[in-house]
GROMACS .gro file of C-alpha atoms in nm:
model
  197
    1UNK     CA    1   3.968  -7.658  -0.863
    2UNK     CA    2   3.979  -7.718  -0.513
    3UNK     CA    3   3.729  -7.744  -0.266
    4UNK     CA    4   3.681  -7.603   0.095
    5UNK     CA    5   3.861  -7.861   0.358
    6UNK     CA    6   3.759  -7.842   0.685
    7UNK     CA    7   4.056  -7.805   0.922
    8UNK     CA    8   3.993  -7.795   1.306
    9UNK     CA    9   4.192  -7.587   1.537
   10UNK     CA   10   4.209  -7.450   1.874
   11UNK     CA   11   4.243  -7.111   2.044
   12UNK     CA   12   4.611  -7.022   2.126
   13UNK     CA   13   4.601  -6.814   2.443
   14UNK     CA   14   5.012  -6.721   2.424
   15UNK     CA   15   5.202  -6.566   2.178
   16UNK     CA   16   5.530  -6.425   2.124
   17UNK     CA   17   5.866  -6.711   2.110
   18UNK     CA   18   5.774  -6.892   2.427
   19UNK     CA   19   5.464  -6.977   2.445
   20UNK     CA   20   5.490  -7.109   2.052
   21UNK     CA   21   5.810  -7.314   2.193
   22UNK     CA   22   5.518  -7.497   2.422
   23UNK     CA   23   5.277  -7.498   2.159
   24UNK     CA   24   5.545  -7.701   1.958
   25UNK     CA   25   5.669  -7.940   2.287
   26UNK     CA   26   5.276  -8.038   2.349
   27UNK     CA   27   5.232  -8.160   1.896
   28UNK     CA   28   5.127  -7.822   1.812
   29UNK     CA   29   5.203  -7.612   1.503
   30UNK     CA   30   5.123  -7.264   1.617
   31UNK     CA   31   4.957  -7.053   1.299
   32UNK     CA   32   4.753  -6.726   1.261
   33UNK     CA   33   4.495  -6.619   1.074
   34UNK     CA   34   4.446  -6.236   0.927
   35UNK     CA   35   4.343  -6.015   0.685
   36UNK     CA   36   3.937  -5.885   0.547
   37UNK     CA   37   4.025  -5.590   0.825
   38UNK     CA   38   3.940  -5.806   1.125
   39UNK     CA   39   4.149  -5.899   1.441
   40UNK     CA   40   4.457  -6.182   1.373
   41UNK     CA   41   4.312  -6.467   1.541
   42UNK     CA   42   4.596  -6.710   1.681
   43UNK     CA   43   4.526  -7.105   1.643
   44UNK     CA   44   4.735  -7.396   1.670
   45UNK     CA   45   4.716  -7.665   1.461
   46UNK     CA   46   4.736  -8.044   1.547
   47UNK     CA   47   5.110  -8.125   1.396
   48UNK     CA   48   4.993  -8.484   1.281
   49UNK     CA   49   4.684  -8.375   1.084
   50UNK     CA   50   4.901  -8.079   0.920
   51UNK     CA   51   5.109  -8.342   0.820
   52UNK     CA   52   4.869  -8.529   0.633
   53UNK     CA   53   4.712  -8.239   0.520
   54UNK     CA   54   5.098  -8.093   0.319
   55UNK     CA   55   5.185  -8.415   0.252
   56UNK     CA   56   4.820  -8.481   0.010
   57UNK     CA   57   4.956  -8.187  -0.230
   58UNK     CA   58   4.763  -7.819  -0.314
   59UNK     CA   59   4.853  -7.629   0.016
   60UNK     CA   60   4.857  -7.342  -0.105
   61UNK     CA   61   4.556  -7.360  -0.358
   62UNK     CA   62   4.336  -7.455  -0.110
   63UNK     CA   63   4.053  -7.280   0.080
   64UNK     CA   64   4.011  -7.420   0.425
   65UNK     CA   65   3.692  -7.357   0.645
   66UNK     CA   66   3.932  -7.365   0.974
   67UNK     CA   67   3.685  -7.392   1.274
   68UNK     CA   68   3.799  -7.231   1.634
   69UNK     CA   69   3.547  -7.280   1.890
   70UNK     CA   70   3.202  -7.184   1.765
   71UNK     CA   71   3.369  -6.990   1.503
   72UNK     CA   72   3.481  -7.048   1.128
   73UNK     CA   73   3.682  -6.908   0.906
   74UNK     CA   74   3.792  -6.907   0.526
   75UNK     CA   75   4.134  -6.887   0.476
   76UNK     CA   76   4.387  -6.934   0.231
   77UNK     CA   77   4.734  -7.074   0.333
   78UNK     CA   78   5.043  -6.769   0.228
   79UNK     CA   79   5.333  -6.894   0.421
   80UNK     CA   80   5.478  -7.194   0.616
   81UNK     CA   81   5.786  -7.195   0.851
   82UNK     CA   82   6.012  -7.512   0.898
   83UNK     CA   83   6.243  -7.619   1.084
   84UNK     CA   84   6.559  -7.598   0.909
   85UNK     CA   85   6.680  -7.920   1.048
   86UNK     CA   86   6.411  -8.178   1.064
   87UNK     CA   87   6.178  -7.939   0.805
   88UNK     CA   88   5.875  -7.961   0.986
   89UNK     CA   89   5.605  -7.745   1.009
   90UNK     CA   90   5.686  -7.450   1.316
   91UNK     CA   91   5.436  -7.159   1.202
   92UNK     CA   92   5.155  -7.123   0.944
   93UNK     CA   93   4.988  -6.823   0.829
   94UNK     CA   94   4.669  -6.848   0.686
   95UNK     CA   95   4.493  -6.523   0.472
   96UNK     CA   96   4.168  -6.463   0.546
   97UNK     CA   97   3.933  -6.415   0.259
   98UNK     CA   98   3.556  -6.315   0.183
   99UNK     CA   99   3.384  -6.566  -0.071
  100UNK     CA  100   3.432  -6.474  -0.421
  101UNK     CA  101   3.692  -6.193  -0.346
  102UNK     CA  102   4.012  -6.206  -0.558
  103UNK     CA  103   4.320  -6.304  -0.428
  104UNK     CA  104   4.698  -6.348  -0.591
  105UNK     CA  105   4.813  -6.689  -0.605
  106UNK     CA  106   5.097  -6.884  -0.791
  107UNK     CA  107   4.954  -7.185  -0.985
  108UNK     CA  108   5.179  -7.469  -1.077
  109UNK     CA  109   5.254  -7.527  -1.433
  110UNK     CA  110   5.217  -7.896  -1.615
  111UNK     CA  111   5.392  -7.952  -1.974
  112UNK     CA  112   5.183  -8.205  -2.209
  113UNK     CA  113   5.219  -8.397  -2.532
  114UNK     CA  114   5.576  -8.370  -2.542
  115UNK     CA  115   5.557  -8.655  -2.788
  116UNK     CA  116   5.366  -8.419  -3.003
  117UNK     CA  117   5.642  -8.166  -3.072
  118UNK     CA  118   5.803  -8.186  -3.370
  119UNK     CA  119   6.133  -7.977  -3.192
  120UNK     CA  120   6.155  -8.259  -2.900
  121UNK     CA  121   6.143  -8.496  -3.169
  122UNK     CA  122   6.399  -8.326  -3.291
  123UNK     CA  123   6.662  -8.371  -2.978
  124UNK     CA  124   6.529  -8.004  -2.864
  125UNK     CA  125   6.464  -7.969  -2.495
  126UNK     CA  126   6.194  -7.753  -2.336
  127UNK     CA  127   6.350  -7.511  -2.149
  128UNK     CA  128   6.081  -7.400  -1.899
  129UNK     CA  129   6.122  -7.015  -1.758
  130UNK     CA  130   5.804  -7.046  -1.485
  131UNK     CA  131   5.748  -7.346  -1.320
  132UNK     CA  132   5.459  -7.152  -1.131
  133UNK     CA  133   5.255  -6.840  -1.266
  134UNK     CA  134   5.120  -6.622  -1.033
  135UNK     CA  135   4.754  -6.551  -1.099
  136UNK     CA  136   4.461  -6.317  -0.986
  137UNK     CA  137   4.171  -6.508  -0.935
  138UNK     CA  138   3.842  -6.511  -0.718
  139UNK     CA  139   3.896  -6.724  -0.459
  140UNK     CA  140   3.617  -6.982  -0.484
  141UNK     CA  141   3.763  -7.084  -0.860
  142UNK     CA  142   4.143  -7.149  -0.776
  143UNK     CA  143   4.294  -7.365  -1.066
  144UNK     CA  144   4.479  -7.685  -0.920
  145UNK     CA  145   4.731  -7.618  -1.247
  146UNK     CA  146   4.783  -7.453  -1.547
  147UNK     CA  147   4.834  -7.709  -1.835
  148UNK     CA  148   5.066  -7.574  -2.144
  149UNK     CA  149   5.007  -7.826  -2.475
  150UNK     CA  150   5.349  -7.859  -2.638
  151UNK     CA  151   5.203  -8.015  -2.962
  152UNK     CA  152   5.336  -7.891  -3.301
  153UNK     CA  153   5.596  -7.687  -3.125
  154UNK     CA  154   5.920  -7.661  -3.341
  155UNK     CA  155   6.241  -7.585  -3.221
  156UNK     CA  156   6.293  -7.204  -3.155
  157UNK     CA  157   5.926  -7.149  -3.056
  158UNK     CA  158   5.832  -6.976  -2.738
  159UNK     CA  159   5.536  -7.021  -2.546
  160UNK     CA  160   5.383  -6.705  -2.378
  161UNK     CA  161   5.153  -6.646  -2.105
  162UNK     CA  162   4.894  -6.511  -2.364
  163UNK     CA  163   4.901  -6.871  -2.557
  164UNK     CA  164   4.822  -7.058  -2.202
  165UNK     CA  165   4.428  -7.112  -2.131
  166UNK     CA  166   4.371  -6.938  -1.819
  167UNK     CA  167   3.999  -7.054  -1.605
  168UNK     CA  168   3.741  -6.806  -1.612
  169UNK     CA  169   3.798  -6.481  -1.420
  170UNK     CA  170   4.217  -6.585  -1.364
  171UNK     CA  171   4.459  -6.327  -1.536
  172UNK     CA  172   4.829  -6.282  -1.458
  173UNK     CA  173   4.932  -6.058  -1.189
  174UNK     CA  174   5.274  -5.965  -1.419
  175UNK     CA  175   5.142  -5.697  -1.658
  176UNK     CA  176   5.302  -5.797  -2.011
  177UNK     CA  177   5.307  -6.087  -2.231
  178UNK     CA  178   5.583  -6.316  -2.085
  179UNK     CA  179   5.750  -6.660  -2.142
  180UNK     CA  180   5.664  -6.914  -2.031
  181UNK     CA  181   5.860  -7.194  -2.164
  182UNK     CA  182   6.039  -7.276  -2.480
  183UNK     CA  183   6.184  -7.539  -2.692
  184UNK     CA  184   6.609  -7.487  -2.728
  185UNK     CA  185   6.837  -7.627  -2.995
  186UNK     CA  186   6.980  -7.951  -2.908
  187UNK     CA  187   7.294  -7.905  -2.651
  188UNK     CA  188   7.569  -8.029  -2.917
  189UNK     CA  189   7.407  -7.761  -3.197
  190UNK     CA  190   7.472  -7.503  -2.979
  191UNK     CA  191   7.803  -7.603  -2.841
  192UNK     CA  192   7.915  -7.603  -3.195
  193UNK     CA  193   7.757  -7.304  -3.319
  194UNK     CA  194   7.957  -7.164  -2.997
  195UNK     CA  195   8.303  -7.297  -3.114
  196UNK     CA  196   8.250  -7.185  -3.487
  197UNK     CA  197   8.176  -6.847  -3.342
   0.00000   0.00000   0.00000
């Protein structure tokens, strides 16, 4: 799970296109912060330290304490704009949240024990469907990952979101029991079972 970071930020005085085009020219990323039914507050970041920050991993499963002035406030990162060029960082928006309120996230998915399944083994491949899951979770227990255990999986088998251990409090945001992931027939099975056909 991941902790609070403290990010510091200063008060932007202009918006609209221009004054985030200056914000940009003096190493600025310009960003906003909304939501719990209170005024959007507009920041701007230091472009260096967002840098580090995106380039350590977990963006967007992390809960930063972002400090303006004498104020702070938890927030949740929803989007990023880049530049479609150099892909740097141009606008962030952060979602404001109350402490222990739940909040729709996607999760990234990691595959273990591939060595363990008997359809791998096999010259099956695992043919993954969700790379991330989007959960509903409170927002001071965001999982870093969901792990799926492919161990004694035989070719054919599907794993579903109802086989995946989900933390405590977490459940999907899709209402019915959908794949995840599952192990195909080898490539050269199929492409004969194709030409057969």
């Amino acid at each position: 799970m991941s902790d609070v970071v403290v990010m510091v930020a200063e008060a932007r005085p202009g918006v609209g296109k221009g004054a985030a085009r200056q914000t940009r020219r003096e190493g600025y990323v310009p960003a906003v912060i909304y939501g719990s039914k209170k005024e959007p507050v507009t920041i701007r970041l230091q472009g260096n330290q967002l840098l580090k920050t995106l380039h350590k991993g977990g963006f967007f499963t992390t809960i930063f304490e972002i400090q303006v002035g004498g104020d702070s406030h938890h927030a949740i990162p929803k989007a990023i704009q880049k530049d479609k060029l150099n892909g740097l960082p141009t606008h962030v928006d952060f979602l404001r949240i109350e402490r222990g309120a739940l909040i729709e996230i996607e999760v990234p998915v990691h595959f273990v024990n591939h060595e363990a399944s008997p359809g791998l083994k096999a010259g099956g491949s695992l043919n993954v469907a969700r790379h991330v899951v989007e959960l509903r979770v409170p927002n001071n227990a965001i999982p870093d990952s969901l792990t799926v255990d492919l161990t004694g999986l035989e070719i054919g088998d599907t794993v579903h979101i109802s086989k995946v251990t989900l933390p405590k409090g977490a459940a999907p945001v899709i209402d019915r029991d959908f794949t995840v992931a599952s192990i195909a027939p080898p490539a050269e099975a199929e492409a004969e079972g194709a030409a057969e056909a």
